[in-house]
PDB file of C-alpha atoms in Angstrom:
ATOM      1  CA  UNK A 466      89.604 110.204  94.539  1.00 49.00           C
ATOM      2  CA  UNK A 467      91.890 107.727  92.956  1.00 51.00           C
ATOM      3  CA  UNK A 468      92.296 104.433  94.978  1.00 62.00           C
ATOM      4  CA  UNK A 469      95.641 103.310  96.053  1.00 61.00           C
ATOM      5  CA  UNK A 470      96.289  99.988  94.233  1.00 64.00           C
ATOM      6  CA  UNK A 471      98.114  97.387  96.200  1.00 71.00           C
ATOM      7  CA  UNK A 472     100.654  95.072  94.575  1.00 65.00           C
ATOM      8  CA  UNK A 473     102.511  92.130  95.936  1.00 66.00           C
ATOM      9  CA  UNK A 474     105.606  93.174  98.074  1.00 65.00           C
ATOM     10  CA  UNK A 475     108.785  92.196  96.028  1.00 46.00           C
ATOM     11  CA  UNK A 476     111.317  89.888  97.646  1.00 38.00           C
ATOM     12  CA  UNK A 477     113.834  91.985  99.515  1.00 33.00           C
ATOM     13  CA  UNK A 478     117.262  92.467  97.916  1.00 30.00           C
ATOM     14  CA  UNK A 479     118.469  95.840  99.100  1.00 31.00           C
ATOM     15  CA  UNK A 480     121.648  97.254 100.724  1.00 29.00           C
ATOM     16  CA  UNK A 481     120.116  96.550 104.252  1.00 32.00           C
ATOM     17  CA  UNK A 482     121.898  93.952 106.623  1.00 34.00           C
ATOM     18  CA  UNK A 483     120.271  90.719 106.042  1.00 34.00           C
ATOM     19  CA  UNK A 484     122.234  88.682 108.487  1.00 34.00           C
ATOM     20  CA  UNK A 485     120.096  86.928 111.186  1.00 31.00           C
ATOM     21  CA  UNK A 486     119.712  88.877 114.355  1.00 34.00           C
ATOM     22  CA  UNK A 487     118.455  87.953 117.761  1.00 36.00           C
ATOM     23  CA  UNK A 488     115.695  90.089 119.049  1.00 42.00           C
ATOM     24  CA  UNK A 489     116.106  89.816 122.843  1.00 43.00           C
ATOM     25  CA  UNK A 490     113.029  90.481 124.852  1.00 44.00           C
ATOM     26  CA  UNK A 491     113.802  91.722 128.322  1.00 48.00           C
ATOM     27  CA  UNK A 492     111.635  91.603 131.406  1.00 52.00           C
ATOM     28  CA  UNK A 493     112.440  95.328 132.210  1.00 52.00           C
ATOM     29  CA  UNK A 494     113.661  97.874 129.802  1.00 53.00           C
ATOM     30  CA  UNK A 495     114.686 101.428 130.423  1.00 47.00           C
ATOM     31  CA  UNK A 496     114.846 104.562 128.430  1.00 44.00           C
ATOM     32  CA  UNK A 497     116.777 107.901 129.028  1.00 35.00           C
ATOM     33  CA  UNK A 498     114.720 110.959 128.446  1.00 32.00           C
ATOM     34  CA  UNK A 499     116.371 114.042 126.929  1.00 27.00           C
ATOM     35  CA  UNK A 500     113.998 116.663 126.030  1.00 25.00           C
ATOM     36  CA  UNK A 501     114.799 119.203 123.287  1.00 25.00           C
ATOM     37  CA  UNK A 502     115.336 122.727 124.427  1.00 23.00           C
ATOM     38  CA  UNK A 503     114.448 124.578 121.365  1.00 27.00           C
ATOM     39  CA  UNK A 504     111.004 123.352 120.282  1.00 29.00           C
ATOM     40  CA  UNK A 505     111.013 125.668 117.294  1.00 28.00           C
ATOM     41  CA  UNK A 506     113.824 124.022 115.453  1.00 28.00           C
ATOM     42  CA  UNK A 507     112.876 121.139 113.151  1.00 33.00           C
ATOM     43  CA  UNK A 508     116.360 119.554 113.056  1.00 29.00           C
ATOM     44  CA  UNK A 509     117.899 119.684 116.400  1.00 30.00           C
ATOM     45  CA  UNK A 510     121.592 118.997 116.873  1.00 31.00           C
ATOM     46  CA  UNK A 511     121.783 116.096 119.509  1.00 34.00           C
ATOM     47  CA  UNK A 512     123.246 116.943 122.828  1.00 36.00           C
ATOM     48  CA  UNK A 513     125.062 113.627 122.644  1.00 37.00           C
ATOM     49  CA  UNK A 514     125.384 110.740 120.390  1.00 39.00           C
ATOM     50  CA  UNK A 515     122.392 108.726 121.852  1.00 38.00           C
ATOM     51  CA  UNK A 516     120.431 111.685 123.460  1.00 38.00           C
ATOM     52  CA  UNK A 517     116.717 111.274 123.107  1.00 40.00           C
ATOM     53  CA  UNK A 518     116.741 107.762 121.876  1.00 44.00           C
ATOM     54  CA  UNK A 519     116.300 104.324 123.010  1.00 41.00           C
ATOM     55  CA  UNK A 520     119.492 102.669 121.706  1.00 40.00           C
ATOM     56  CA  UNK A 521     119.978  99.055 122.603  1.00 40.00           C
ATOM     57  CA  UNK A 522     123.428  98.228 123.593  1.00 37.00           C
ATOM     58  CA  UNK A 523     124.218  94.652 122.324  1.00 34.00           C
ATOM     59  CA  UNK A 524     120.551  93.562 122.496  1.00 41.00           C
ATOM     60  CA  UNK A 525     117.751  94.632 120.229  1.00 46.00           C
ATOM     61  CA  UNK A 526     114.466  95.037 122.477  1.00 78.00           C
ATOM     62  CA  UNK A 527     111.349  94.573 120.521  1.00 89.00           C
ATOM     63  CA  UNK A 528     109.200  91.596 119.402  1.00 94.00           C
ATOM     64  CA  UNK A 529     107.067  91.024 116.262  1.00 96.00           C
ATOM     65  CA  UNK A 530     103.471  90.019 116.872  1.00 97.00           C
ATOM     66  CA  UNK A 531     100.973  88.722 114.270  1.00 98.00           C
ATOM     67  CA  UNK A 532      97.166  88.904 114.198  1.00 98.00           C
ATOM     68  CA  UNK A 533      94.733  87.529 111.729  1.00 98.00           C
ATOM     69  CA  UNK A 534      91.415  89.388 111.318  1.00 99.00           C
ATOM     70  CA  UNK A 535      88.687  87.275 110.007  1.00 98.00           C
ATOM     71  CA  UNK A 536      85.394  88.974 108.799  1.00 98.00           C
ATOM     72  CA  UNK A 537      82.682  88.247 106.077  1.00 98.00           C
ATOM     73  CA  UNK A 538      82.947  91.886 105.241  1.00 98.00           C
ATOM     74  CA  UNK A 539      86.601  91.634 104.152  1.00 98.00           C
ATOM     75  CA  UNK A 540      86.581  91.179 100.422  1.00 98.00           C
ATOM     76  CA  UNK A 541      88.073  87.737  99.250  1.00 98.00           C
ATOM     77  CA  UNK A 542      90.431  89.674  97.048  1.00 98.00           C
ATOM     78  CA  UNK A 543      92.107  90.918 100.287  1.00 98.00           C
ATOM     79  CA  UNK A 544      92.758  87.525 101.680  1.00 98.00           C
ATOM     80  CA  UNK A 545      96.321  87.573 103.035  1.00 97.00           C
ATOM     81  CA  UNK A 546      96.674  91.361 102.719  1.00 98.00           C
ATOM     82  CA  UNK A 547      99.162  92.316 105.545  1.00 98.00           C
ATOM     83  CA  UNK A 548      99.395  95.575 107.350  1.00 99.00           C
ATOM     84  CA  UNK A 549     102.420  96.549 109.243  1.00 99.00           C
ATOM     85  CA  UNK A 550     101.167  98.460 112.130  1.00 99.00           C
ATOM     86  CA  UNK A 551     103.796 100.920 113.831  1.00 98.00           C
ATOM     87  CA  UNK A 552     102.900 103.143 116.628  1.00 96.00           C
ATOM     88  CA  UNK A 553     104.551 105.177 119.531  1.00 92.00           C
ATOM     89  CA  UNK A 554     108.081 105.010 118.236  1.00 93.00           C
ATOM     90  CA  UNK A 555     109.061 108.262 120.186  1.00 90.00           C
ATOM     91  CA  UNK A 556     112.267 108.539 118.608  1.00 87.00           C
ATOM     92  CA  UNK A 557     113.485 105.109 119.351  1.00 89.00           C
ATOM     93  CA  UNK A 558     116.344 103.789 117.133  1.00 88.00           C
ATOM     94  CA  UNK A 559     116.877 100.035 116.612  1.00 90.00           C
ATOM     95  CA  UNK A 560     120.412  99.607 115.152  1.00 89.00           C
ATOM     96  CA  UNK A 561     122.095 102.162 112.708  1.00 91.00           C
ATOM     97  CA  UNK A 562     119.327 103.944 110.726  1.00 91.00           C
ATOM     98  CA  UNK A 563     116.754 101.768 112.263  1.00 94.00           C
ATOM     99  CA  UNK A 564     118.173  98.775 110.333  1.00 93.00           C
ATOM    100  CA  UNK A 565     116.725  95.929 112.569  1.00 94.00           C
ATOM    101  CA  UNK A 566     113.249  97.542 112.585  1.00 96.00           C
ATOM    102  CA  UNK A 567     113.416  97.813 108.778  1.00 96.00           C
ATOM    103  CA  UNK A 568     114.515  94.315 108.328  1.00 96.00           C
ATOM    104  CA  UNK A 569     111.863  92.986 110.468  1.00 96.00           C
ATOM    105  CA  UNK A 570     109.319  94.887 108.485  1.00 98.00           C
ATOM    106  CA  UNK A 571     110.816  93.582 105.239  1.00 97.00           C
ATOM    107  CA  UNK A 572     110.665  90.071 106.535  1.00 97.00           C
ATOM    108  CA  UNK A 573     106.950  90.335 107.069  1.00 97.00           C
ATOM    109  CA  UNK A 574     106.410  91.540 103.328  1.00 97.00           C
ATOM    110  CA  UNK A 575     103.525  93.889 104.175  1.00 98.00           C
ATOM    111  CA  UNK A 576     101.348  95.367 101.573  1.00 98.00           C
ATOM    112  CA  UNK A 577     101.090  98.665 103.325  1.00 98.00           C
ATOM    113  CA  UNK A 578     102.347 100.458 106.539  1.00 99.00           C
ATOM    114  CA  UNK A 579      99.958 102.116 108.920  1.00 99.00           C
ATOM    115  CA  UNK A 580     101.390 104.448 111.524  1.00 98.00           C
ATOM    116  CA  UNK A 581      99.069 105.362 114.455  1.00 98.00           C
ATOM    117  CA  UNK A 582     100.712 108.454 115.970  1.00 91.00           C
ATOM    118  CA  UNK A 583     103.481 109.358 118.533  1.00 91.00           C
ATOM    119  CA  UNK A 584     106.178 108.338 116.158  1.00 93.00           C
ATOM    120  CA  UNK A 585     108.051 111.435 116.909  1.00 89.00           C
ATOM    121  CA  UNK A 586     108.172 113.834 119.996  1.00 86.00           C
ATOM    122  CA  UNK A 587     110.229 116.530 121.606  1.00 81.00           C
ATOM    123  CA  UNK A 588     113.412 114.428 122.078  1.00 80.00           C
ATOM    124  CA  UNK A 589     116.620 115.335 120.385  1.00 73.00           C
ATOM    125  CA  UNK A 590     116.623 113.963 116.826  1.00 83.00           C
ATOM    126  CA  UNK A 591     113.190 112.261 117.177  1.00 88.00           C
ATOM    127  CA  UNK A 592     111.798 114.255 114.371  1.00 92.00           C
ATOM    128  CA  UNK A 593     114.579 113.941 111.838  1.00 90.00           C
ATOM    129  CA  UNK A 594     115.018 110.379 112.809  1.00 92.00           C
ATOM    130  CA  UNK A 595     111.363 109.523 112.104  1.00 94.00           C
ATOM    131  CA  UNK A 596     111.715 111.290 108.642  1.00 95.00           C
ATOM    132  CA  UNK A 597     114.694 109.234 107.865  1.00 95.00           C
ATOM    133  CA  UNK A 598     112.705 106.065 108.662  1.00 96.00           C
ATOM    134  CA  UNK A 599     109.788 107.172 106.654  1.00 97.00           C
ATOM    135  CA  UNK A 600     112.079 107.928 103.692  1.00 97.00           C
ATOM    136  CA  UNK A 601     113.400 104.457 103.764  1.00 97.00           C
ATOM    137  CA  UNK A 602     110.087 102.811 104.146  1.00 98.00           C
ATOM    138  CA  UNK A 603     107.982 104.753 101.523  1.00 98.00           C
ATOM    139  CA  UNK A 604     110.635 103.495  98.759  1.00 97.00           C
ATOM    140  CA  UNK A 605     108.989 100.081  99.380  1.00 96.00           C
ATOM    141  CA  UNK A 606     105.567 100.372 100.716  1.00 98.00           C
ATOM    142  CA  UNK A 607     102.497 102.718 100.577  1.00 98.00           C
ATOM    143  CA  UNK A 608     102.715 104.422 104.059  1.00 98.00           C
ATOM    144  CA  UNK A 609      99.748 105.953 105.826  1.00 99.00           C
ATOM    145  CA  UNK A 610     100.195 108.052 108.884  1.00 97.00           C
ATOM    146  CA  UNK A 611      98.082 110.017 111.539  1.00 98.00           C
ATOM    147  CA  UNK A 612      99.483 112.156 114.266  1.00 95.00           C
ATOM    148  CA  UNK A 613      99.224 111.364 118.058  1.00 93.00           C
ATOM    149  CA  UNK A 614      99.112 113.580 121.049  1.00 90.00           C
ATOM    150  CA  UNK A 615     102.941 114.144 120.980  1.00 88.00           C
ATOM    151  CA  UNK A 616     103.041 115.245 117.473  1.00 89.00           C
ATOM    152  CA  UNK A 617     100.206 117.622 118.203  1.00 90.00           C
ATOM    153  CA  UNK A 618     102.255 118.934 121.211  1.00 88.00           C
ATOM    154  CA  UNK A 619     105.202 120.005 118.984  1.00 89.00           C
ATOM    155  CA  UNK A 620     105.430 123.651 118.087  1.00 90.00           C
ATOM    156  CA  UNK A 621     103.398 124.863 115.175  1.00 93.00           C
ATOM    157  CA  UNK A 622     106.480 125.283 112.947  1.00 94.00           C
ATOM    158  CA  UNK A 623     108.091 121.873 113.804  1.00 93.00           C
ATOM    159  CA  UNK A 624     104.857 120.032 113.177  1.00 93.00           C
ATOM    160  CA  UNK A 625     104.186 121.914 109.938  1.00 94.00           C
ATOM    161  CA  UNK A 626     107.597 121.197 108.823  1.00 94.00           C
ATOM    162  CA  UNK A 627     107.371 117.391 109.633  1.00 95.00           C
ATOM    163  CA  UNK A 628     104.183 117.028 107.891  1.00 96.00           C
ATOM    164  CA  UNK A 629     105.497 118.843 104.765  1.00 96.00           C
ATOM    165  CA  UNK A 630     108.543 116.692 104.607  1.00 97.00           C
ATOM    166  CA  UNK A 631     106.456 113.525 104.852  1.00 97.00           C
ATOM    167  CA  UNK A 632     103.945 114.700 102.154  1.00 97.00           C
ATOM    168  CA  UNK A 633     106.855 115.628  99.639  1.00 97.00           C
ATOM    169  CA  UNK A 634     108.332 111.975 100.024  1.00 97.00           C
ATOM    170  CA  UNK A 635     104.850 110.552  99.344  1.00 97.00           C
ATOM    171  CA  UNK A 636     103.596 109.564 102.894  1.00 98.00           C
ATOM    172  CA  UNK A 637      99.727 109.701 103.032  1.00 98.00           C
ATOM    173  CA  UNK A 638      98.703 111.795 105.887  1.00 98.00           C
ATOM    174  CA  UNK A 639      95.079 111.040 107.025  1.00 98.00           C
ATOM    175  CA  UNK A 640      93.672 113.997 109.062  1.00 95.00           C
ATOM    176  CA  UNK A 641      90.017 113.253 109.604  1.00 96.00           C
ATOM    177  CA  UNK A 642      89.659 111.901 105.931  1.00 97.00           C
ATOM    178  CA  UNK A 643      89.825 108.715 104.141  1.00 97.00           C
ATOM    179  CA  UNK A 644      91.248 107.037 100.989  1.00 98.00           C
ATOM    180  CA  UNK A 645      90.285 103.963  99.157  1.00 97.00           C
ATOM    181  CA  UNK A 646      92.666 100.999  98.757  1.00 97.00           C
ATOM    182  CA  UNK A 647      92.161  98.503  95.883  1.00 96.00           C
ATOM    183  CA  UNK A 648      93.412  94.893  95.413  1.00 96.00           C
ATOM    184  CA  UNK A 649      92.422  92.791  92.526  1.00 93.00           C
ATOM    185  CA  UNK A 650      89.439  94.939  91.579  1.00 94.00           C
ATOM    186  CA  UNK A 651      87.901  94.928  95.097  1.00 97.00           C
ATOM    187  CA  UNK A 652      88.026  98.040  97.520  1.00 96.00           C
ATOM    188  CA  UNK A 653      88.313  99.029 101.184  1.00 98.00           C
ATOM    189  CA  UNK A 654      88.331 102.378 102.886  1.00 98.00           C
ATOM    190  CA  UNK A 655      91.105 103.457 105.178  1.00 99.00           C
ATOM    191  CA  UNK A 656      90.217 106.592 107.475  1.00 99.00           C
ATOM    192  CA  UNK A 657      92.553 108.521 109.806  1.00 98.00           C
ATOM    193  CA  UNK A 658      90.957 110.260 112.794  1.00 97.00           C
ATOM    194  CA  UNK A 659      92.846 112.986 114.639  1.00 93.00           C
ATOM    195  CA  UNK A 660      91.319 114.018 117.906  1.00 88.00           C
ATOM    196  CA  UNK A 661      92.024 117.308 119.342  1.00 82.00           C
ATOM    197  CA  UNK A 662      94.147 117.445 122.631  1.00 78.00           C
ATOM    198  CA  UNK A 663      91.153 118.179 124.817  1.00 76.00           C
ATOM    199  CA  UNK A 664      90.136 114.568 124.371  1.00 71.00           C
ATOM    200  CA  UNK A 665      93.290 113.455 125.977  1.00 74.00           C
ATOM    201  CA  UNK A 666      93.318 112.922 129.726  1.00 64.00           C
ATOM    202  CA  UNK A 667      96.176 113.935 132.001  1.00 60.00           C
ATOM    203  CA  UNK A 668      95.716 114.347 135.714  1.00 54.00           C
ATOM    204  CA  UNK A 669      99.074 115.990 136.019  1.00 50.00           C
ATOM    205  CA  UNK A 670      97.891 118.993 134.221  1.00 49.00           C
ATOM    206  CA  UNK A 671     100.331 118.674 131.131  1.00 45.00           C
ATOM    207  CA  UNK A 672      96.938 119.530 128.996  1.00 44.00           C
ATOM    208  CA  UNK A 673      93.278 119.935 129.540  1.00 49.00           C
ATOM    209  CA  UNK A 674      91.282 117.375 131.239  1.00 49.00           C
ATOM    210  CA  UNK A 675      89.934 115.006 128.682  1.00 52.00           C
ATOM    211  CA  UNK A 676      86.323 114.926 127.621  1.00 69.00           C
ATOM    212  CA  UNK A 677      84.152 112.069 126.146  1.00 81.00           C
ATOM    213  CA  UNK A 678      84.465 111.580 122.272  1.00 86.00           C
ATOM    214  CA  UNK A 679      81.321 110.100 121.189  1.00 91.00           C
ATOM    215  CA  UNK A 680      80.074 108.180 117.979  1.00 95.00           C
ATOM    216  CA  UNK A 681      78.445 111.467 116.979  1.00 94.00           C
ATOM    217  CA  UNK A 682      81.809 113.293 117.343  1.00 94.00           C
ATOM    218  CA  UNK A 683      83.282 110.442 115.283  1.00 96.00           C
ATOM    219  CA  UNK A 684      80.750 111.032 112.532  1.00 97.00           C
ATOM    220  CA  UNK A 685      81.097 114.833 112.740  1.00 96.00           C
ATOM    221  CA  UNK A 686      85.025 114.334 112.196  1.00 96.00           C
ATOM    222  CA  UNK A 687      84.772 111.619 109.385  1.00 97.00           C
ATOM    223  CA  UNK A 688      81.311 111.719 107.985  1.00 97.00           C
ATOM    224  CA  UNK A 689      78.767 109.321 107.731  1.00 96.00           C
ATOM    225  CA  UNK A 690      79.862 105.655 107.654  1.00 97.00           C
ATOM    226  CA  UNK A 691      79.837 103.845 104.313  1.00 95.00           C
ATOM    227  CA  UNK A 692      78.445 100.429 104.955  1.00 96.00           C
ATOM    228  CA  UNK A 693      79.071  99.233 101.460  1.00 96.00           C
ATOM    229  CA  UNK A 694      82.724  98.332 102.066  1.00 96.00           C
ATOM    230  CA  UNK A 695      85.079  97.237 104.703  1.00 98.00           C
ATOM    231  CA  UNK A 696      86.543  99.830 106.770  1.00 99.00           C
ATOM    232  CA  UNK A 697      89.804 100.327 108.624  1.00 99.00           C
ATOM    233  CA  UNK A 698      90.275 103.261 110.985  1.00 99.00           C
ATOM    234  CA  UNK A 699      93.514 104.724 112.358  1.00 99.00           C
ATOM    235  CA  UNK A 700      93.042 106.393 115.649  1.00 97.00           C
ATOM    236  CA  UNK A 701      95.869 107.012 118.096  1.00 95.00           C
ATOM    237  CA  UNK A 702      93.588 106.773 121.204  1.00 94.00           C
ATOM    238  CA  UNK A 703      91.824 103.403 122.020  1.00 95.00           C
ATOM    239  CA  UNK A 704      90.023 104.897 124.977  1.00 91.00           C
ATOM    240  CA  UNK A 705      87.107 105.901 122.635  1.00 94.00           C
ATOM    241  CA  UNK A 706      86.982 102.604 120.911  1.00 97.00           C
ATOM    242  CA  UNK A 707      83.254 101.958 121.604  1.00 96.00           C
ATOM    243  CA  UNK A 708      82.525 105.305 119.727  1.00 96.00           C
ATOM    244  CA  UNK A 709      84.529 104.248 116.728  1.00 98.00           C
ATOM    245  CA  UNK A 710      82.908 100.834 116.786  1.00 98.00           C
ATOM    246  CA  UNK A 711      79.357 102.450 116.951  1.00 98.00           C
ATOM    247  CA  UNK A 712      80.252 104.625 114.220  1.00 98.00           C
ATOM    248  CA  UNK A 713      80.834 101.577 112.194  1.00 98.00           C
ATOM    249  CA  UNK A 714      84.658 100.942 111.814  1.00 98.00           C
ATOM    250  CA  UNK A 715      85.236  97.168 111.034  1.00 99.00           C
ATOM    251  CA  UNK A 716      88.852  97.384 112.131  1.00 99.00           C
ATOM    252  CA  UNK A 717      90.416 100.033 114.411  1.00 99.00           C
ATOM    253  CA  UNK A 718      94.252 100.322 114.813  1.00 99.00           C
ATOM    254  CA  UNK A 719      95.410 102.359 117.819  1.00 97.00           C
ATOM    255  CA  UNK A 720      98.420 102.870 120.148  1.00 95.00           C
ATOM    256  CA  UNK A 721      99.012 105.450 122.888  1.00 92.00           C
ATOM    257  CA  UNK A 722      98.494 103.043 125.973  1.00 90.00           C
ATOM    258  CA  UNK A 723     102.115 101.573 125.781  1.00 86.00           C
ATOM    259  CA  UNK A 724     100.773  98.277 126.842  1.00 85.00           C
ATOM    260  CA  UNK A 725      99.864  99.546 130.176  1.00 77.00           C
ATOM    261  CA  UNK A 726     103.504 100.402 130.938  1.00 82.00           C
ATOM    262  CA  UNK A 727     103.879  97.710 133.659  1.00 88.00           C
ATOM    263  CA  UNK A 728     102.079  94.392 132.863  1.00 85.00           C
ATOM    264  CA  UNK A 729     100.956  92.142 135.548  1.00 89.00           C
ATOM    265  CA  UNK A 730     100.558  88.471 134.558  1.00 89.00           C
ATOM    266  CA  UNK A 731      97.054  87.382 134.556  1.00 86.00           C
ATOM    267  CA  UNK A 732      95.764  91.003 134.908  1.00 88.00           C
ATOM    268  CA  UNK A 733      97.127  93.070 132.045  1.00 85.00           C
ATOM    269  CA  UNK A 734      98.686  96.515 131.845  1.00 83.00           C
ATOM    270  CA  UNK A 735      98.711  98.574 135.079  1.00 82.00           C
ATOM    271  CA  UNK A 736      98.713 102.116 133.837  1.00 79.00           C
ATOM    272  CA  UNK A 737      97.488 104.141 130.954  1.00 80.00           C
ATOM    273  CA  UNK A 738      99.246 107.481 130.150  1.00 78.00           C
ATOM    274  CA  UNK A 739      96.548 109.249 132.053  1.00 75.00           C
ATOM    275  CA  UNK A 740      97.416 107.191 134.941  1.00 73.00           C
ATOM    276  CA  UNK A 741      94.240 105.206 134.915  1.00 79.00           C
ATOM    277  CA  UNK A 742      94.531 101.796 136.541  1.00 88.00           C
ATOM    278  CA  UNK A 743      94.147  98.690 134.367  1.00 88.00           C
ATOM    279  CA  UNK A 744      93.007 100.301 131.106  1.00 88.00           C
ATOM    280  CA  UNK A 745      90.668  98.021 129.199  1.00 93.00           C
ATOM    281  CA  UNK A 746      92.250  98.438 125.787  1.00 94.00           C
ATOM    282  CA  UNK A 747      95.901  98.069 126.973  1.00 92.00           C
ATOM    283  CA  UNK A 748      97.347  96.246 124.211  1.00 94.00           C
ATOM    284  CA  UNK A 749      96.521  93.260 121.666  1.00 96.00           C
ATOM    285  CA  UNK A 750      93.568  92.268 119.746  1.00 98.00           C
ATOM    286  CA  UNK A 751      89.848  92.905 120.899  1.00 98.00           C
ATOM    287  CA  UNK A 752      86.583  91.777 119.252  1.00 98.00           C
ATOM    288  CA  UNK A 753      83.410  93.515 120.111  1.00 98.00           C
ATOM    289  CA  UNK A 754      80.112  93.080 118.201  1.00 96.00           C
ATOM    290  CA  UNK A 755      81.756  91.520 115.232  1.00 96.00           C
ATOM    291  CA  UNK A 756      84.318  94.326 114.840  1.00 98.00           C
ATOM    292  CA  UNK A 757      87.951  94.379 115.755  1.00 99.00           C
ATOM    293  CA  UNK A 758      90.377  96.690 117.600  1.00 99.00           C
ATOM    294  CA  UNK A 759      94.293  96.165 117.484  1.00 99.00           C
ATOM    295  CA  UNK A 760      96.166  98.250 120.032  1.00 97.00           C
ATOM    296  CA  UNK A 761      99.852  98.212 119.537  1.00 96.00           C
ATOM    297  CA  UNK A 762     101.883  98.343 122.762  1.00 94.00           C
ATOM    298  CA  UNK A 763     104.283 100.630 120.923  1.00 94.00           C
ATOM    299  CA  UNK A 764     107.877 100.677 119.653  1.00 94.00           C
ATOM    300  CA  UNK A 765     109.155 103.302 121.866  1.00 89.00           C
ATOM    301  CA  UNK A 766     108.912 104.484 125.497  1.00 79.00           C
ATOM    302  CA  UNK A 767     107.804 107.703 126.795  1.00 72.00           C
ATOM    303  CA  UNK A 768     108.279 106.445 130.290  1.00 66.00           C
ATOM    304  CA  UNK A 769     111.274 105.399 132.361  1.00 64.00           C
ATOM    305  CA  UNK A 770     110.394 101.830 132.464  1.00 78.00           C
ATOM    306  CA  UNK A 771     108.495  98.970 130.729  1.00 82.00           C
ATOM    307  CA  UNK A 772     108.015  95.830 132.923  1.00 86.00           C
ATOM    308  CA  UNK A 773     107.031  92.406 131.242  1.00 88.00           C
ATOM    309  CA  UNK A 774     106.034  94.659 128.308  1.00 87.00           C
ATOM    310  CA  UNK A 775     108.560  94.696 125.436  1.00 90.00           C
ATOM    311  CA  UNK A 776     108.053  97.099 122.468  1.00 94.00           C
ATOM    312  CA  UNK A 777     106.489  95.501 119.392  1.00 95.00           C
ATOM    313  CA  UNK A 778     106.165  95.654 115.764  1.00 97.00           C
ATOM    314  CA  UNK A 779     102.424  94.428 114.726  1.00 98.00           C
ATOM    315  CA  UNK A 780     101.719  92.510 111.643  1.00 98.00           C
ATOM    316  CA  UNK A 781      97.981  92.023 110.690  1.00 99.00           C
ATOM    317  CA  UNK A 782      96.633  89.780 108.141  1.00 99.00           C
ATOM    318  CA  UNK A 783      93.210  90.180 106.690  1.00 99.00           C
ATOM    319  CA  UNK A 784      90.985  87.234 105.916  1.00 98.00           C
ATOM    320  CA  UNK A 785      87.512  86.868 104.311  1.00 97.00           C
ATOM    321  CA  UNK A 786      85.504  84.299 106.455  1.00 92.00           C
TER     322      UNK A 786
END
C-alpha cells in the first residue's frame, strides 16, 4: 500500500470570503428537524430553503478548540502535524456553502482532515450538502472518513451513492482498514473502525439494544495491532474506548456523544444519545495508560437543543515528547 505523503499546507488565497467573522457562542442553541420523506433518493429537493439544516441567522454558532497530543511514540518528523477533526455535522450549514466552516479550517492550516461519522443523515439536503463540503475540502487537503450510525441508517442506495461520490472525488474511506501516512520519511498508521448497528444502544427501540464491543472484536475488525509505529484510530462511538485502547490505539478520534447534549458546569455532559446519564467520554481530551482519546462535541445537532454546549471544530497537533 502506497503511503500518503503529507506536505505543508499552502497559505490560503482562494475565492472564499476571508473577511474576519465573529463566531458567537450561545448558551443555548436550537435546531429544526425536518426528516426526508423518500430515503431512497440521494439528492432530495428541499421542502424549504432551510429545511433540515442548522442555519445561523446573523450569528455563527460554533467554536474552534485546540489540543496537543504529546507522546514518545510520535515520530519527531510529525512534530506540529495538525489534524482537523470533523464529526457529527448532521447536515449543518455555516454560512453559504459552509463558508465559515471552510474558512476556520483554512485558518488552522491542517495537514489532513479526519471525519468521524454522522456527517450526513436523513434530513433534506444533508447528503448533497456533505458531498459539496467534501468536494471543497479535498481540493486542499487529504481527507479521511468513516461512517457513523446515521450514515449506516440511510437506505442502501443512498449510502452506496454517497460513498461512491466521495471515492470518486478522492476522499479516503476507511472501513475496518488502514492506510499509512508519511512525513519527512517517517510513518504512522491511520485506521478506520466501523461498528455494526448492533453495537449502538437505543432504549427507545430505534435499533437493536447495543452489546459490548471488546478489544478482541476490535482486533477481529482491524487485525493485530502493529506496535512498530504510532497509530491513530477513527471510531465514531467512544463508548468502547477501553477496547480500542487495549487493542493498542495510541490516539483515538471519536464523536457521537454530542458533548452530552446538556452540559452541567462542574459535572460535564448530562446525556448520551442512548440516554445514559453523565457519559464518561462526553467530549474533550482523555488520557489513559499513556494513550489518548479526543471526542468531538460535534458540529451539528441531532437533538432539539444544546445547552452550555456549543458545536465545535477540533484541531489536534501532534508532538514527540
